[in-house]
mmCIF file of C-alpha atoms and ligand atoms in Angstrom:
data_model
loop_
_atom_site.group_PDB
_atom_site.id
_atom_site.type_symbol
_atom_site.label_atom_id
_atom_site.label_comp_id
_atom_site.label_asym_id
_atom_site.label_seq_id
_atom_site.Cartn_x
_atom_site.Cartn_y
_atom_site.Cartn_z
ATOM 1 C CA MET A 1215 32.531 -96.193 -59.022
ATOM 2 C CA ILE A 1216 32.928 -98.534 -55.997
ATOM 3 C CA GLN A 1217 34.368 -96.220 -53.470
ATOM 4 C CA ARG A 1218 34.903 -96.899 -49.351
ATOM 5 C CA THR A 1219 33.389 -94.361 -46.583
ATOM 6 C CA LEU A 1220 33.479 -94.367 -43.152
ATOM 7 C CA VAL A 1221 30.704 -94.592 -40.854
ATOM 8 C CA VAL A 1222 30.920 -94.141 -37.069
ATOM 9 C CA LEU A 1223 27.977 -94.630 -34.715
ATOM 10 C CA LYS A 1224 28.387 -92.182 -32.410
ATOM 11 C CA PRO A 1225 27.814 -92.765 -28.420
ATOM 12 C CA ASP A 1226 23.944 -92.000 -28.422
ATOM 13 C CA THR A 1227 23.516 -95.045 -31.313
ATOM 14 C CA ILE A 1228 25.192 -97.253 -28.678
ATOM 15 C CA GLN A 1229 23.612 -95.764 -25.758
ATOM 16 C CA ARG A 1230 20.192 -96.275 -27.355
ATOM 17 C CA LYS A 1231 20.865 -99.974 -28.805
ATOM 18 C CA VAL A 1232 19.909 -99.217 -32.196
ATOM 19 C CA ALA A 1233 23.407 -99.876 -33.845
ATOM 20 C CA GLY A 1234 21.914 -102.970 -35.262
ATOM 21 C CA GLU A 1235 19.033 -101.225 -36.823
ATOM 22 C CA ILE A 1236 21.056 -98.612 -38.372
ATOM 23 C CA ILE A 1237 23.772 -100.917 -39.607
ATOM 24 C CA SER A 1238 20.910 -103.011 -41.494
ATOM 25 C CA ARG A 1239 19.803 -99.878 -43.353
ATOM 26 C CA PHE A 1240 23.299 -99.912 -45.060
ATOM 27 C CA GLU A 1241 23.455 -103.524 -45.304
ATOM 28 C CA ARG A 1242 19.733 -103.120 -46.973
ATOM 29 C CA LEU A 1243 21.324 -100.617 -49.708
ATOM 30 C CA GLY A 1244 23.945 -103.325 -50.468
ATOM 31 C CA TYR A 1245 26.991 -101.852 -48.646
ATOM 32 C CA THR A 1246 29.737 -104.427 -47.174
ATOM 33 C CA ILE A 1247 31.528 -103.856 -44.103
ATOM 34 C CA ILE A 1248 34.919 -104.660 -44.775
ATOM 35 C CA ALA A 1249 36.297 -103.195 -41.174
ATOM 36 C CA ALA A 1250 34.393 -102.830 -38.130
ATOM 37 C CA LYS A 1251 35.545 -102.123 -34.186
ATOM 38 C CA MET A 1252 34.154 -101.262 -31.216
ATOM 39 C CA MET A 1253 36.258 -98.404 -29.516
ATOM 40 C CA ASN A 1254 36.911 -95.537 -27.189
ATOM 41 C CA ALA A 1255 37.984 -92.856 -29.853
ATOM 42 C CA SER A 1256 40.918 -90.873 -27.924
ATOM 43 C CA GLU A 1257 41.084 -86.920 -27.670
ATOM 44 C CA GLU A 1258 43.785 -86.952 -30.371
ATOM 45 C CA LEU A 1259 41.709 -89.049 -32.868
ATOM 46 C CA LEU A 1260 39.014 -86.921 -32.631
ATOM 47 C CA PHE A 1261 40.986 -83.758 -33.198
ATOM 48 C CA LYS A 1262 42.478 -85.287 -36.040
ATOM 49 C CA HIS A 1263 38.980 -86.310 -37.182
ATOM 50 C CA TYR A 1264 37.133 -83.084 -36.517
ATOM 51 C CA GLU A 1265 39.605 -80.368 -36.922
ATOM 52 C CA TRP A 1266 42.204 -81.432 -39.386
ATOM 53 C CA ILE A 1267 40.086 -83.047 -41.560
ATOM 54 C CA GLY A 1268 36.548 -81.824 -40.742
ATOM 55 C CA ALA A 1269 37.664 -78.124 -39.799
ATOM 56 C CA LEU A 1270 34.653 -78.020 -37.217
ATOM 57 C CA LEU A 1271 36.723 -75.580 -34.963
ATOM 58 C CA THR A 1272 37.232 -73.412 -38.086
ATOM 59 C CA ARG A 1273 33.851 -73.788 -39.229
ATOM 60 C CA LYS A 1274 32.237 -73.257 -36.032
ATOM 61 C CA TRP A 1275 33.305 -71.975 -32.599
ATOM 62 C CA GLN A 1276 35.388 -73.439 -29.797
ATOM 63 C CA LYS A 1277 32.144 -74.676 -27.620
ATOM 64 C CA VAL A 1278 30.888 -76.807 -30.410
ATOM 65 C CA PHE A 1279 34.164 -78.593 -30.911
ATOM 66 C CA ASP A 1280 34.387 -79.085 -27.147
ATOM 67 C CA LEU A 1281 31.250 -80.245 -26.545
ATOM 68 C CA THR A 1282 31.209 -82.713 -29.901
ATOM 69 C CA SER A 1283 34.817 -84.327 -28.868
ATOM 70 C CA SER A 1284 33.725 -84.997 -25.429
ATOM 71 C CA MET A 1285 30.608 -86.476 -25.984
ATOM 72 C CA MET A 1286 32.396 -88.591 -28.716
ATOM 73 C CA ARG A 1287 34.675 -89.794 -25.860
ATOM 74 C CA GLY A 1288 32.195 -90.040 -23.186
ATOM 75 C CA TRP A 1289 31.059 -93.540 -24.333
ATOM 76 C CA PRO A 1290 32.242 -96.311 -26.870
ATOM 77 C CA VAL A 1291 31.532 -95.824 -30.747
ATOM 78 C CA PHE A 1292 31.097 -98.276 -33.412
ATOM 79 C CA ALA A 1293 33.440 -97.206 -36.562
ATOM 80 C CA MET A 1294 33.451 -98.981 -39.697
ATOM 81 C CA VAL A 1295 34.087 -98.639 -43.345
ATOM 82 C CA LEU A 1296 31.832 -99.577 -46.019
ATOM 83 C CA GLU A 1297 32.128 -100.444 -49.702
ATOM 84 C CA TRP A 1298 30.125 -100.693 -52.735
ATOM 85 C CA ILE A 1299 28.733 -98.747 -55.757
ATOM 86 C CA GLU A 1300 29.426 -94.900 -55.018
ATOM 87 C CA ALA A 1301 29.595 -95.261 -51.034
ATOM 88 C CA ILE A 1302 30.302 -91.931 -50.055
ATOM 89 C CA ASP A 1303 27.506 -90.148 -51.651
ATOM 90 C CA VAL A 1304 24.701 -92.790 -50.988
ATOM 91 C CA VAL A 1305 25.771 -93.111 -47.558
ATOM 92 C CA ARG A 1306 26.083 -89.534 -46.675
ATOM 93 C CA LYS A 1307 22.202 -89.107 -48.363
ATOM 94 C CA VAL A 1308 20.907 -91.492 -45.987
ATOM 95 C CA VAL A 1309 22.466 -89.885 -43.227
ATOM 96 C CA TRP A 1310 22.744 -86.038 -44.150
ATOM 97 C CA PRO A 1311 22.161 -83.003 -42.731
ATOM 98 C CA THR A 1312 23.870 -82.483 -39.704
ATOM 99 C CA GLU A 1313 20.696 -81.208 -37.736
ATOM 100 C CA PRO A 1314 17.888 -83.429 -37.622
ATOM 101 C CA LYS A 1315 15.339 -81.043 -37.751
ATOM 102 C CA SER A 1316 16.289 -80.125 -41.415
ATOM 103 C CA ALA A 1317 16.465 -83.544 -42.359
ATOM 104 C CA ALA A 1318 14.328 -85.306 -44.650
ATOM 105 C CA PRO A 1319 11.905 -88.084 -43.425
ATOM 106 C CA GLY A 1320 13.602 -91.311 -44.229
ATOM 107 C CA THR A 1321 17.131 -90.412 -43.518
ATOM 108 C CA ILE A 1322 18.915 -91.422 -40.359
ATOM 109 C CA ARG A 1323 18.988 -88.394 -38.571
ATOM 110 C CA TRP A 1324 15.333 -87.414 -38.987
ATOM 111 C CA ASP A 1325 14.157 -91.345 -38.414
ATOM 112 C CA TYR A 1326 15.929 -91.436 -34.697
ATOM 113 C CA ALA A 1327 16.713 -87.801 -33.865
ATOM 114 C CA THR A 1328 14.823 -84.577 -32.821
ATOM 115 C CA MET A 1329 17.139 -81.851 -32.237
ATOM 116 C CA SER A 1330 17.872 -78.363 -33.955
ATOM 117 C CA TYR A 1331 20.996 -76.212 -33.576
ATOM 118 C CA GLY A 1332 18.504 -73.476 -31.669
ATOM 119 C CA TYR A 1333 17.946 -75.906 -29.006
ATOM 120 C CA ALA A 1334 21.709 -77.163 -29.044
ATOM 121 C CA ASP A 1335 23.040 -73.796 -28.665
ATOM 122 C CA ALA A 1336 20.529 -72.778 -25.898
ATOM 123 C CA ASN A 1337 21.266 -75.896 -23.776
ATOM 124 C CA ALA A 1338 24.897 -75.949 -24.264
ATOM 125 C CA LEU A 1339 24.145 -79.423 -26.086
ATOM 126 C CA TRP A 1340 25.972 -81.172 -29.125
ATOM 127 C CA VAL A 1341 23.816 -81.636 -32.134
ATOM 128 C CA VAL A 1342 22.529 -85.378 -31.274
ATOM 129 C CA ASN A 1343 22.553 -87.175 -34.698
ATOM 130 C CA LEU A 1344 23.732 -91.030 -34.242
ATOM 131 C CA VAL A 1345 26.092 -91.234 -37.451
ATOM 132 C CA HIS A 1346 29.039 -89.725 -38.664
ATOM 133 C CA ALA A 1347 29.689 -90.474 -42.657
ATOM 134 C CA SER A 1348 32.290 -89.150 -44.589
ATOM 135 C CA ALA A 1349 30.980 -86.248 -46.665
ATOM 136 C CA THR A 1350 33.372 -86.067 -49.558
ATOM 137 C CA VAL A 1351 35.968 -88.498 -51.340
ATOM 138 C CA GLU A 1352 38.479 -86.294 -49.759
ATOM 139 C CA GLU A 1353 37.208 -86.698 -46.270
ATOM 140 C CA ALA A 1354 37.012 -90.502 -46.790
ATOM 141 C CA GLU A 1355 40.400 -90.560 -48.046
ATOM 142 C CA GLN A 1356 41.765 -89.290 -45.155
ATOM 143 C CA GLU A 1357 39.235 -90.536 -42.565
ATOM 144 C CA ILE A 1358 39.745 -94.294 -43.159
ATOM 145 C CA PRO A 1359 43.338 -94.448 -42.434
ATOM 146 C CA LEU A 1360 42.997 -92.465 -39.589
ATOM 147 C CA TRP A 1361 40.235 -94.664 -38.074
ATOM 148 C CA PHE A 1362 41.650 -98.122 -39.374
ATOM 149 C CA ASN A 1363 44.734 -99.493 -39.862
ATOM 150 C CA GLU A 1364 45.200 -101.997 -43.384
ATOM 151 C CA SER A 1365 45.613 -105.100 -40.917
ATOM 152 C CA GLU A 1366 42.061 -104.318 -39.751
ATOM 153 C CA PHE A 1367 40.260 -105.200 -43.192
ATOM 154 C CA VAL A 1368 38.952 -108.345 -44.327
ATOM 155 C CA LYS A 1369 40.544 -110.000 -47.156
HETATM 156 P P1 IDP B 1880 28.392 -83.584 -40.098
HETATM 157 O O1 IDP B 1880 28.438 -84.709 -38.954
HETATM 158 O O2 IDP B 1880 26.874 -83.503 -40.729
HETATM 159 O O3 IDP B 1880 29.497 -83.982 -41.224
HETATM 160 P P2 IDP B 1880 29.692 -81.368 -39.227
HETATM 161 O O4 IDP B 1880 29.406 -79.911 -39.493
HETATM 162 O O5 IDP B 1880 30.985 -82.114 -39.807
HETATM 163 O O6 IDP B 1880 28.503 -82.086 -39.057
HETATM 164 O O7 IDP B 1880 30.033 -81.178 -37.338
HETATM 165 C C1 IDP B 1880 30.553 -82.617 -36.831
HETATM 166 C C2 IDP B 1880 29.433 -82.937 -35.728
HETATM 167 O O8 IDP B 1880 29.545 -82.020 -34.755
HETATM 168 C C3 IDP B 1880 27.870 -83.102 -36.125
HETATM 169 O O9 IDP B 1880 27.469 -84.147 -36.832
HETATM 170 C C4 IDP B 1880 27.559 -82.453 -34.647
HETATM 171 O O10 IDP B 1880 27.500 -83.784 -33.710
HETATM 172 C C5 IDP B 1880 28.218 -81.428 -34.325
HETATM 173 N N1 IDP B 1880 27.848 -80.233 -34.368
HETATM 174 C C6 IDP B 1880 28.348 -79.450 -35.395
HETATM 175 N N2 IDP B 1880 27.820 -78.380 -35.498
HETATM 176 C C7 IDP B 1880 27.228 -78.139 -34.486
HETATM 177 C C8 IDP B 1880 26.480 -76.807 -33.746
HETATM 178 O O11 IDP B 1880 26.529 -75.963 -34.109
HETATM 179 N N3 IDP B 1880 26.296 -77.097 -32.368
HETATM 180 C C9 IDP B 1880 26.146 -78.309 -31.837
HETATM 181 N N4 IDP B 1880 26.918 -79.501 -32.313
HETATM 182 C C10 IDP B 1880 27.311 -79.523 -34.037
HETATM 183 MG MG1 MG B 1881 31.669 -83.371 -41.463
#
């Protein structure tokens, strides 16, 4: 199936200036960027993204939600929509899982980060993991229209 997925390069990717390298990994797999923008994510957008859609507050606790939201607002992010075969599962596989310590070598979260839940909790940090990618079809279908208007897609 040809699918669309939302990828957001988080502030740590932009700060480290590895956005180009990360985008290359998706391009190398064959994905096409059909919408993209640098932006400052608002508190409202992030609440909808992480709680309405992602249920982060419900699944975790307030401190994790607040840290994640504030880190995502502290610096610009690069949001894009990628399209091609099985975009949701394939892109997520290259990004997943949430904790870099548990990620497999070759995934983005392993190759570019070193972070564990234990270290993050002990030091009041969010889990620094470079990239957001839609996890399921339902998530992608809700996230894409939240981040992009129809007019922002290339023809
Ligand atoms: P995902 O990004 O792999 O889909 P989610 O559970 O949806 O993971 O969490 C969203 C983001 O919130 C994570 O990517 C991570 O940056 C942050 N986060 C999630 N759980 C924790 C935690 O237990 N401590 C600190 N930050 C967390
Ligand atoms: Mg998620």
